[in-house]
Coordinates of C-alpha atoms and ligand atoms in Angstrom, one line a residue:
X453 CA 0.0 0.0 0.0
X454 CA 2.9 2.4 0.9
X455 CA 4.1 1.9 -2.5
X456 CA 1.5 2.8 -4.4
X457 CA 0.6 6.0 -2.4
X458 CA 4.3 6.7 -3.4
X459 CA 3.8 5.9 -6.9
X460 CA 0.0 7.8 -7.0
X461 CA 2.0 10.8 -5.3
X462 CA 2.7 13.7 -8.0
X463 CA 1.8 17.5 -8.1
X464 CA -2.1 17.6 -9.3
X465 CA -3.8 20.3 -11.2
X466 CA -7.0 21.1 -10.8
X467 CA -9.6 23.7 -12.9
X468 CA -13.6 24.0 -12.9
X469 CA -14.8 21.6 -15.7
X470 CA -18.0 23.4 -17.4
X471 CA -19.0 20.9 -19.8
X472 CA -16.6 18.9 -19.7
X473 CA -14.0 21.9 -20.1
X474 CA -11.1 23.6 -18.0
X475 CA -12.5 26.8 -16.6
X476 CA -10.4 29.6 -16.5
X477 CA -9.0 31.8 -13.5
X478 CA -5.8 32.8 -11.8
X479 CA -3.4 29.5 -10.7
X480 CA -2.5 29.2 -6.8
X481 CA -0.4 26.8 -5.3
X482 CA -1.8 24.2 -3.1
X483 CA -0.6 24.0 0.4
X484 CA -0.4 21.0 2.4
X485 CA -1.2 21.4 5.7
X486 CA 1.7 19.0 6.9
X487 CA 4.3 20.9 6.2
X488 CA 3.7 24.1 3.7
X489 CA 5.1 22.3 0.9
X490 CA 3.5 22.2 -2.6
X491 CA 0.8 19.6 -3.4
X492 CA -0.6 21.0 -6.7
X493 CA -1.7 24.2 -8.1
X494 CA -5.7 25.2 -8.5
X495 CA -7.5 27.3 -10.6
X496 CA -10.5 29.5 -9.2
X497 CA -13.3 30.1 -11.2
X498 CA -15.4 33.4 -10.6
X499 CA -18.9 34.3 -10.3
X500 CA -19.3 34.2 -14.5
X501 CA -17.8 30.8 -14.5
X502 CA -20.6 29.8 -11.6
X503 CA -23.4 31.0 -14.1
X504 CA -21.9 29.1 -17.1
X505 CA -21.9 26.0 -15.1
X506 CA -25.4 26.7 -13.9
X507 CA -26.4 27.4 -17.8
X508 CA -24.8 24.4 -18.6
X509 CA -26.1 21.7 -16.3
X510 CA -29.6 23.3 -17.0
X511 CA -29.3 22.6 -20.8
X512 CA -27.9 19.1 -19.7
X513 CA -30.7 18.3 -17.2
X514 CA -33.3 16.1 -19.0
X515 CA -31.4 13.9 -21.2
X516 CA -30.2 13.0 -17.8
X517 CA -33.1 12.6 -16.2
X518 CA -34.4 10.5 -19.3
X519 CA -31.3 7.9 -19.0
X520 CA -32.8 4.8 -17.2
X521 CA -31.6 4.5 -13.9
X522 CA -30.0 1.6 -14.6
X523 CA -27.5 3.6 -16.6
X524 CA -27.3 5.4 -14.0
X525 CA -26.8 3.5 -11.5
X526 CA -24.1 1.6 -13.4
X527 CA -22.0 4.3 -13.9
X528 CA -22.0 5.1 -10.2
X529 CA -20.8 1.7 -9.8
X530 CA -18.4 1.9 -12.3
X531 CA -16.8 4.8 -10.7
X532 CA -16.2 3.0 -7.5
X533 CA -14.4 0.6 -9.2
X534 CA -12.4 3.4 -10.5
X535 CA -11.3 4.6 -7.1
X536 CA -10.7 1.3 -5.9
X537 CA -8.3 1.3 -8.6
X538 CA -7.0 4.5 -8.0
X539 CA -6.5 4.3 -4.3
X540 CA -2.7 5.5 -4.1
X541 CA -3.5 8.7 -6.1
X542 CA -6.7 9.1 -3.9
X543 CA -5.4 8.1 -0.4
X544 CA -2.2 10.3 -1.5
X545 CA -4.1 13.3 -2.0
X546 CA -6.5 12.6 1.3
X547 CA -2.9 12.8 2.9
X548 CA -1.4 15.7 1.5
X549 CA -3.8 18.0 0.9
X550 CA -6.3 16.8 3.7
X551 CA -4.0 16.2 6.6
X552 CA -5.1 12.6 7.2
X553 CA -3.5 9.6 8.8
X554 CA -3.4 6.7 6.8
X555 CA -6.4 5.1 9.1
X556 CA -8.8 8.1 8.3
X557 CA -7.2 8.4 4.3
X558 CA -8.4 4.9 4.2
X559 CA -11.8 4.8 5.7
X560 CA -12.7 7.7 4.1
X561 CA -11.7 6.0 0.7
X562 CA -13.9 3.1 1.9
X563 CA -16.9 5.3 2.7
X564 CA -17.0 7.3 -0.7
X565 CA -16.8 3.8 -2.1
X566 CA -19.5 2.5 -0.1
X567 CA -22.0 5.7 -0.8
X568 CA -21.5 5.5 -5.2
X569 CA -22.4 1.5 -4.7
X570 CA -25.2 2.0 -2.1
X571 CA -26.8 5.1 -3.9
X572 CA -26.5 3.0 -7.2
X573 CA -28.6 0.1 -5.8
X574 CA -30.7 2.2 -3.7
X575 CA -31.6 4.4 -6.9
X576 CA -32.5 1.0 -8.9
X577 CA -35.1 0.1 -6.3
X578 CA -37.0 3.4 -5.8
X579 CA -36.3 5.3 -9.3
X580 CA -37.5 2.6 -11.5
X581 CA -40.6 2.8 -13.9
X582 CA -43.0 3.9 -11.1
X583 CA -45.0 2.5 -8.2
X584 CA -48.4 1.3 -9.5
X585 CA -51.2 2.8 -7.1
X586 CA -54.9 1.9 -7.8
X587 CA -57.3 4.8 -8.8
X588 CA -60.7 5.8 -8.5
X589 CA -61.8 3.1 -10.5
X590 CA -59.5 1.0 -9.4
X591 CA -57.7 1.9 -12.7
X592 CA -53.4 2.0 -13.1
X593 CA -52.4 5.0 -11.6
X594 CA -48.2 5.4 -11.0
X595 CA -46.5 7.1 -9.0
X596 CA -42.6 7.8 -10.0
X597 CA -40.0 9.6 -9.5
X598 CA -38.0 12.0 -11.5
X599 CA -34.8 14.9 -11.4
X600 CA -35.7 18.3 -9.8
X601 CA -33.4 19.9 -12.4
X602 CA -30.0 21.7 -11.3
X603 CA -28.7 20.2 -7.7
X604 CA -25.9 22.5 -6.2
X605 CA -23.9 20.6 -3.8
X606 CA -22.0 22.7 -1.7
X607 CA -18.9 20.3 0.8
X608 CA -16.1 21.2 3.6
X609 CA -12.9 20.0 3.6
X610 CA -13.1 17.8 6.6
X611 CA -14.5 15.2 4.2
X612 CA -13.1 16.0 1.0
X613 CA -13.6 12.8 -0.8
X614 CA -16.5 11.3 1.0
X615 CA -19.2 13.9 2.1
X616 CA -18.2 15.9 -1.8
X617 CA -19.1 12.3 -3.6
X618 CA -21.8 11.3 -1.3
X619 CA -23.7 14.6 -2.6
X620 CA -22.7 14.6 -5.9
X621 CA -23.4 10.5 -6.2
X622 CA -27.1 11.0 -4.5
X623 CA -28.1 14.0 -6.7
X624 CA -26.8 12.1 -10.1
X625 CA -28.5 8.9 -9.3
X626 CA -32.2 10.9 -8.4
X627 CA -31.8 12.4 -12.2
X628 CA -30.9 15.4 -11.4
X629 CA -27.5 17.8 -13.2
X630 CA -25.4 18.9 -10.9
X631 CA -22.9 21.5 -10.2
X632 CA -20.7 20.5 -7.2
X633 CA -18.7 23.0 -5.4
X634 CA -16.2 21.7 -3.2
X635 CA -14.1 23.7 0.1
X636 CA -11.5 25.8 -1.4
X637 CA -8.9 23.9 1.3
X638 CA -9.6 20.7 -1.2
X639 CA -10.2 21.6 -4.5
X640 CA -7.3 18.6 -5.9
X641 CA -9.3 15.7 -4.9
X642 CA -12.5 17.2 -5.7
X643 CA -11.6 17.5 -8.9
X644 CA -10.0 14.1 -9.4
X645 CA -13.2 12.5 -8.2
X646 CA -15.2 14.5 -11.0
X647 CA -12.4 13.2 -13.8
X648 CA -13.3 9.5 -12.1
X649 CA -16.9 10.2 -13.0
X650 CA -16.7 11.4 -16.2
X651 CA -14.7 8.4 -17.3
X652 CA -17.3 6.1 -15.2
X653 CA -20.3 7.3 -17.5
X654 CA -21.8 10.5 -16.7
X655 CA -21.9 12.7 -18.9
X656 CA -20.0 16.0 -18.9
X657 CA -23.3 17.7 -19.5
X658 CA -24.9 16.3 -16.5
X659 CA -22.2 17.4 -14.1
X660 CA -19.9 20.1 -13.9
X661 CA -17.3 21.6 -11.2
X662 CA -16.8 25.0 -9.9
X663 CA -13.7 25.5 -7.7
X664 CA -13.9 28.6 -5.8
X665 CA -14.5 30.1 -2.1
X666 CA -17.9 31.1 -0.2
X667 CA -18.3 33.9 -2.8
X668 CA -18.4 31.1 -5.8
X669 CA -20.6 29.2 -3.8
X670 CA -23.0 32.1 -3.2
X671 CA -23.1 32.6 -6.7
X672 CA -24.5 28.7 -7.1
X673 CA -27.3 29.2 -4.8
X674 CA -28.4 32.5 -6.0
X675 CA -28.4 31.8 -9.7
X676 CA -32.0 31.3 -10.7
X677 CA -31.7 27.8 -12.1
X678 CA -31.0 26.4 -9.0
X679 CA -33.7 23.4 -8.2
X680 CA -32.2 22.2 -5.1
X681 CA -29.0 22.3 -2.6
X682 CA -27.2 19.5 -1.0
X683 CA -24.5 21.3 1.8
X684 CA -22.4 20.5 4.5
X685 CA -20.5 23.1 6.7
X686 CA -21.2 25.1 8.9
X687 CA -24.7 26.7 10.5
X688 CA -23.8 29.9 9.8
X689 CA -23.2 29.1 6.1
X690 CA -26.6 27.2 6.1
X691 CA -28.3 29.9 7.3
X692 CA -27.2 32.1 4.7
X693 CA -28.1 29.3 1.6
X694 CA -31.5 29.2 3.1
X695 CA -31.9 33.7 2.8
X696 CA -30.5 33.4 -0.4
X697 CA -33.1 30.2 -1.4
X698 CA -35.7 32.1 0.2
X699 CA -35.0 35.3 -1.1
X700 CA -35.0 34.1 -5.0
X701 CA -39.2 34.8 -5.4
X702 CA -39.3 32.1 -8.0
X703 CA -39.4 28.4 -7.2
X704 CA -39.4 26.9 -3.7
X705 CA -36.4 25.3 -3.1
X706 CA -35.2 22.6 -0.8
X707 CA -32.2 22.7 1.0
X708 CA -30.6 19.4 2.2
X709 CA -28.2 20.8 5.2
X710 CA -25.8 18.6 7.6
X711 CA -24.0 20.9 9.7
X712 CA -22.1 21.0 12.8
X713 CA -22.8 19.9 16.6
X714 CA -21.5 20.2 19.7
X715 CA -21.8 16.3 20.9
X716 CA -22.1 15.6 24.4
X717 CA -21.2 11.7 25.6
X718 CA -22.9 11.3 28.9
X719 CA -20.9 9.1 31.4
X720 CA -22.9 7.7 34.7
X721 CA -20.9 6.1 37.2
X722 CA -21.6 2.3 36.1
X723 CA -19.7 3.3 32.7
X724 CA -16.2 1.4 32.6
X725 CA -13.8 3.6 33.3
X726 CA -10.6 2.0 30.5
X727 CA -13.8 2.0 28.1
X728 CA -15.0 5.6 28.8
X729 CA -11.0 6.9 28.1
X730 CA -10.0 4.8 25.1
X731 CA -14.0 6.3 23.4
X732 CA -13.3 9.3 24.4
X733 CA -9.7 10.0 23.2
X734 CA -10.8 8.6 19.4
X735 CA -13.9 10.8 19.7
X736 CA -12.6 14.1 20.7
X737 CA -9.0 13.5 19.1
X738 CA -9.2 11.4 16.3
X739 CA -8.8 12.9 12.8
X740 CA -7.8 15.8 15.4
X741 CA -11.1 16.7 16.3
X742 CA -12.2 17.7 13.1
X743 CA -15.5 15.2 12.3
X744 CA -18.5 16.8 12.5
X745 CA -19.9 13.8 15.3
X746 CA -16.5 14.8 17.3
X747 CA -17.4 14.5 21.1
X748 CA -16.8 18.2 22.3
X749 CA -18.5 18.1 25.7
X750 CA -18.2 15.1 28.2
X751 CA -20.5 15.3 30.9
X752 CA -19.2 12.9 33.7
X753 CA -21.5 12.1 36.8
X754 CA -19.3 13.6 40.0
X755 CA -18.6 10.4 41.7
X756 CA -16.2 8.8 39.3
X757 CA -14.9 12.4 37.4
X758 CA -11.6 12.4 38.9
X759 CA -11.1 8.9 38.1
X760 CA -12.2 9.2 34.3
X761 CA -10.3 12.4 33.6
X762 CA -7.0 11.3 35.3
X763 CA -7.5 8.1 32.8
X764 CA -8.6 9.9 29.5
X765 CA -5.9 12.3 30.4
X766 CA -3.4 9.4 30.3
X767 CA -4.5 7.5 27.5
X768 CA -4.7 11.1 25.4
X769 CA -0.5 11.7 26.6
X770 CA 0.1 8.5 24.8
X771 CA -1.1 9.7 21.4
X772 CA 1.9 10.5 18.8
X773 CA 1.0 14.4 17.3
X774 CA 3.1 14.9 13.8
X775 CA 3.2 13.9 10.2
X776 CA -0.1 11.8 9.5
X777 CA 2.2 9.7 6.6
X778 CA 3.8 8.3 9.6
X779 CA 1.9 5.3 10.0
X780 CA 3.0 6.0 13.7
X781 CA 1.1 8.9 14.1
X782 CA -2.5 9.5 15.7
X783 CA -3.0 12.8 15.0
X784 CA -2.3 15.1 12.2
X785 CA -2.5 18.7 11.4
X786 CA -6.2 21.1 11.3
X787 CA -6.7 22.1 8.1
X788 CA -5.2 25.3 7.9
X789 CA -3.8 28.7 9.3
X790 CA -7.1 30.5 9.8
X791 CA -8.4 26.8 11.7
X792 CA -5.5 26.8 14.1
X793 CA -6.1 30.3 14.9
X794 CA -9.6 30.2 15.7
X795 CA -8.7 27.3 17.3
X796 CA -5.6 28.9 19.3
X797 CA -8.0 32.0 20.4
X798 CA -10.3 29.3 21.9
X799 CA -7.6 27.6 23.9
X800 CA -6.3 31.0 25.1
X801 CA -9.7 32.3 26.4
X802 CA -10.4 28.5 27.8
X803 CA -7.3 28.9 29.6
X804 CA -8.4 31.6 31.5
X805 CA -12.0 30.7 32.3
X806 CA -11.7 27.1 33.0
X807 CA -9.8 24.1 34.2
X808 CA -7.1 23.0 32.5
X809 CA -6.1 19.1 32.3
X810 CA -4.2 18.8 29.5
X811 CA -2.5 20.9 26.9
X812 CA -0.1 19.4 24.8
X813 CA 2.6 20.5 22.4
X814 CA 2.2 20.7 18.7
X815 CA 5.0 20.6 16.1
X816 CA 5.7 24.2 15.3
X817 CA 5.9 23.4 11.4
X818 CA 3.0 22.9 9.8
X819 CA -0.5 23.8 11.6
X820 CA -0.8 21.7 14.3
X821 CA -3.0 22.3 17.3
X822 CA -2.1 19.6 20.4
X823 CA -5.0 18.2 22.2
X824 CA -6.4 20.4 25.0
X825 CA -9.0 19.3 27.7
X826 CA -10.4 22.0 29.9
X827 CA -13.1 22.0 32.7
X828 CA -15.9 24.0 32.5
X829 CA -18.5 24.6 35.2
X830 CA -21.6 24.9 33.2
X831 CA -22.8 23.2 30.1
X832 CA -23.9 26.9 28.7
X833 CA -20.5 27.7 29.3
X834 CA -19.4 25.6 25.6
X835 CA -22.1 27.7 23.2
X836 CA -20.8 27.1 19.8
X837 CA -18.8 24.2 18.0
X838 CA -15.4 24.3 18.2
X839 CA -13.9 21.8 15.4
X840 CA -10.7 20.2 16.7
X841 CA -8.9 18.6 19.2
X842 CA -10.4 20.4 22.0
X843 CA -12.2 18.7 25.1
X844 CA -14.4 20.0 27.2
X845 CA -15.3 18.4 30.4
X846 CA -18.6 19.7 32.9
X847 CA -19.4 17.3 36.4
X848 CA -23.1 16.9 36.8
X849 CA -24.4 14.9 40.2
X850 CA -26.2 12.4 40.8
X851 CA -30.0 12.3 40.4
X852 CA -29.4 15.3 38.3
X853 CA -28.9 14.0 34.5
X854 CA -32.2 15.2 33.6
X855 CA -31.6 18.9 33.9
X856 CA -28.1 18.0 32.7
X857 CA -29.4 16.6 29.1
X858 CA -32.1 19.7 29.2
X859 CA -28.9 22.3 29.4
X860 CA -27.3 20.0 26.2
X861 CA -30.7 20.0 24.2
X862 CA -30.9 24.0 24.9
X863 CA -27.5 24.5 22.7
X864 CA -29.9 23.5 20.1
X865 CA -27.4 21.2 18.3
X866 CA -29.0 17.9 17.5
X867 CA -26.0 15.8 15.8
X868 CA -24.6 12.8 17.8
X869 CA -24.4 12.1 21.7
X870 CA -22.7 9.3 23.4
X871 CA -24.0 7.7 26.8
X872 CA -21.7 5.1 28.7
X873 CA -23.8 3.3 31.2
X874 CA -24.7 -0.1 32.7
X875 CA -28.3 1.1 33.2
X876 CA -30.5 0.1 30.7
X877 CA -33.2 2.7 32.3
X878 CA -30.5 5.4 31.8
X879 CA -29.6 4.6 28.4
X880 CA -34.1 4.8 27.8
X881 CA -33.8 8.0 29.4
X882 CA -31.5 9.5 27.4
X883 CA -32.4 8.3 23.7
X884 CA -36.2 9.3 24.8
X885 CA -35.3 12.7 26.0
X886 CA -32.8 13.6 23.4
X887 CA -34.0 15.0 19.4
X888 CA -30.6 14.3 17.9
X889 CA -29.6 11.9 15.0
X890 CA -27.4 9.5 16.0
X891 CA -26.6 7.9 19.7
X892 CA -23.6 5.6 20.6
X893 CA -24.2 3.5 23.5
X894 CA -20.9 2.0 25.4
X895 CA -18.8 2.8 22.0
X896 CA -17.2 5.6 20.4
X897 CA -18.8 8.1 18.5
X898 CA -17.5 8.7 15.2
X899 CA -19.7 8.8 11.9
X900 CA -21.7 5.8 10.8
X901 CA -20.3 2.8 12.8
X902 CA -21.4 0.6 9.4
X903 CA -20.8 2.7 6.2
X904 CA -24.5 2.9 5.0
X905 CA -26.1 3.7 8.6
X906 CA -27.4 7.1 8.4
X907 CA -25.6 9.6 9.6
X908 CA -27.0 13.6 10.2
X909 CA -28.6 15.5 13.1
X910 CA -31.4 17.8 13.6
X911 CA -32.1 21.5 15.1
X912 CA -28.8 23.8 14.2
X913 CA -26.9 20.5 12.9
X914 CA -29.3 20.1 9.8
X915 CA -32.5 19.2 8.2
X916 CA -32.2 15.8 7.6
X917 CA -32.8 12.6 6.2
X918 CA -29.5 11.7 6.9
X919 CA -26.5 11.1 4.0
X920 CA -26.2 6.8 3.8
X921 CA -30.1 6.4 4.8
X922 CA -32.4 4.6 3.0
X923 CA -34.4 7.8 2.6
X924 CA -31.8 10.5 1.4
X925 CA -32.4 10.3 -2.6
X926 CA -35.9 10.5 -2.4
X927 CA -35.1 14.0 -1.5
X928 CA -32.8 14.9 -4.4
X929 CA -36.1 13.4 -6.2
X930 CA -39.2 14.9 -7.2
X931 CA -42.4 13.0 -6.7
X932 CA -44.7 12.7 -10.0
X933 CA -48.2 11.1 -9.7
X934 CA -49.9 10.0 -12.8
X935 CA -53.7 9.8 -12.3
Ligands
ADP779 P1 -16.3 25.3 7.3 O1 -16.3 26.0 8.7 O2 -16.4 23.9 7.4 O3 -15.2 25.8 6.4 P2 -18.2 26.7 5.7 O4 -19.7 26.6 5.9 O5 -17.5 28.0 5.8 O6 -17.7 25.7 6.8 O7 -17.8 26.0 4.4 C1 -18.4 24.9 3.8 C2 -18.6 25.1 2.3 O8 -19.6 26.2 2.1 C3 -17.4 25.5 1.6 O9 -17.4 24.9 0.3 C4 -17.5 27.0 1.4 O10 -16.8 27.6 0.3 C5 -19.0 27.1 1.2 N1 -19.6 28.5 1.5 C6 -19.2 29.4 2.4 N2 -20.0 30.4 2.5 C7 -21.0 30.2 1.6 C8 -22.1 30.9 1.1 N3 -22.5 32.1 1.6 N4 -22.9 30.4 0.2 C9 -22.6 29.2 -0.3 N5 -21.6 28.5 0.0 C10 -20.7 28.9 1.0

């Protein structure tokens, strides 16, 4: 395997592709987060080039939509074939220009994989011919499915690779054209996962690529073709999709949204202690902290705090912070300058306000931030998400966990939560009182634990269904009844 990321390492060039040709723009070099050095250059596209691609996937919309979905389907499948093939280019690229370790380079590869396949059959069992559906008098009436017309589908860099194709491969399979607009951190393997899918079968009409920053992907969901917007990123950024969507005075738009949390893992004093700190130092740590379902809040019952902090505290010394190509290494870089920052400014103020139980060092090249776990006395005192390697810890006593999950439901984040406990009646408490999307019981909480779960949350972390469910493409899908 180390051989061929080797051999699938070289410089990469990336440009929009508006029907099937290089946009123009300005060349920049791509930074890798590692170490500063070079991992390709990238062309930006500007707010014309958004409005070409629109025009474009517009005109290539319905010979789309016609193709049976087999064809479809079969190209999806094709083009996971194609990565599998291509895994040293693609697990090269997740490195350098994403910041991953091998593990997360790989399991990422595995889970964009997983969604072309699982979309691909999924499509072929509910965008078929129709649904037959009796009328009146009792006569064939069918109920199908069809495109909505031009899906933008707006990603982050955390997933570069996986949540970009999940989007794209769930708004090609439902019929529709799409113009996919990746994080401007990650435009390299964005774009090599649009050549994949050209090659696989779909057509260069039916989807197109605009590299750019917020401004490009503005552009996307104000243009009036739009039909419909897949994103993930941040609620702040969702919010402002949704003004612009509403704002347009023409058609009514949906807007598919999985954004951030702040992902409490409740901890009662039954939970096993070795358990509780090996979860909790993958949750918060892993991929250094920057997953959307990251556990930033641990909410320990008093009794057994001590103990549990002294141990995650250990097992999180242990972890090895540097170059993620060293298969040694737990935990890499954050994304980029502006991350650490924000992320630096946090630590700083934490510092200050709250208990602090761990700090550690980061290596001073590249933009590394060391993992930091700080008490805090309130829940309300944690108000926003913070994405990386950054733990926050609150007591809560005894015979108090219900005003305790009532002060984590008021954040208004609805993503993941983890409970460790013994108690069956505990663990019923919790998944009854809680509205968020996915629960971990006695594990760790990262993702999907199975590749084609569903993953997504509710309230300020998005509108659901959730990517990898059975239900997401009937959303990228319009409902058509013929009576
Ligand atoms: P993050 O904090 O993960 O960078 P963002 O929400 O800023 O989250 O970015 C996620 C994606 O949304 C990126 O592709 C980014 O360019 C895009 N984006 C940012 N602002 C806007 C906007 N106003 N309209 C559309 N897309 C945007």
């Amino acid at each position: 395997l180390e051989a061929e990321i080797a051999a699938g390492r070289k410089l990469a060039e990336a440009a929009s592709i508006i029907g099937g040709k290089a946009g123009g723009g300005t060349p920049r070099p791509v930074l890798s987060p590692i170490d500063g050095s070079p991992v390709g250059t990238v062309t930006e596209a500007g707010a014309e080039a958004a409005s070409a691609a629109m025009a474009a996937a517009a005109a290539g919309f319905h010979a789309w939509d016609r193709t049976d979905v087999t064809v479809r389907a079969a190209a999806l499948d094709k083009a996971a074939g194609l990565m599998e093939a291509r895994r040293g280019m693609l697990l090269a690229l997740l490195q350098d220009e994403g910041g991953k370790t091998l593990d997360d380079a790989l399991a990422e590869l595995r889970e964009a994989v997983d969604f072309c396949r699982y979309y691909a059959a999924q499509a072929r069992k509910i965008f078929g011919p129709g649904e037959h559906m009796p009328g009146p008098t009792g006569e064939d009436n069918i109920l199908r499915h069809r495109g909505r017309g031009v899906f933008v589908c707006i990603s982050p860099w955390n997933f570069p690779l996986a949540i970009f194709l999940g989007q794209v491969a769930a708004a090609l399979a439902a019929g529709n054209a799409v113009v996919a607009k990746p994080a401007e951190q990650t435009p390299l393997i964005a774009h090599a996962a649009v050549k994949i899918l050209h090659e696989a079968g779909v057509p260069t009409s039916a989807l197109h690529l605009v590299l750019g920053d917020g401004r490009t992907g503005a552009a996307l969901t104000g243009h009036a073709a739009v039909a419909g917007v897949a994103f993930t990123g941040s609620t702040e950024t969702a919010w402002a999709i949704n003004r612009s969507l509403a704002a347009k005075n023409a058609a009514i738009v949906p807007l598919i949204a999985e954004t951030g949390g702040i992902n409490a893992m409740v901890v009662d004093a039954t939970a096993l202690p070795e358990q509780v700190a090996d979860d909790v130092v993958t949750s918060a740590f892993r991929s250094a902290g920057q997953r959307c379902s990251a556990l930033r809040l641990l909410c320990v019952q008093e009794d057994v705090a001590d103990k549990v902090v002294a141990m995650i505290k250990g097992a999180a010394e242990e972890l090895k912070l540097g170059d993620p190509r060293q298969p040694a290494t737990h935990v890499g870089p954050v994304i980029d300058a502006e991350a650490k920052a924000g992320l630096e400014a946090h630590i700083a103020v934490m510092k200050g306000a709250a208990r602090t139980h761990l700090a550690m060092a980061a290596p001073a090249q590249g933009t590394f931030v060391g993992p930091h776990i700080f008490e805090i006395a309130r829940v309300e005192d944690l108000t926003r998400e913070v994405f990386g390697p950054v733990l926050h810890v609150v007591r809560w006593k005894a015979g108090r966990l219900a005003p305790l999950l009532d002060a984590v439901a008021a954040t208004g984040y609805g993503l993941t939560l983890g409970v460790h406990t013994r108690i069956e009646a505990t663990l019923a408490a919790v998944a009854e009182r809680m509205a968020v999307g996915n629960i971990y019981v006695n594990r760790n909480m990262i993702g999907a634990v199975v590749g084609t779960q569903p993953f997504g949350g509710v309230g300020l972390s998005g509108t659901g269904p959730k990517a990898g469910g059975p239900n997401y493409l009937k959303r990228f899908a319009a409902e058509q009844v013929i009576a």
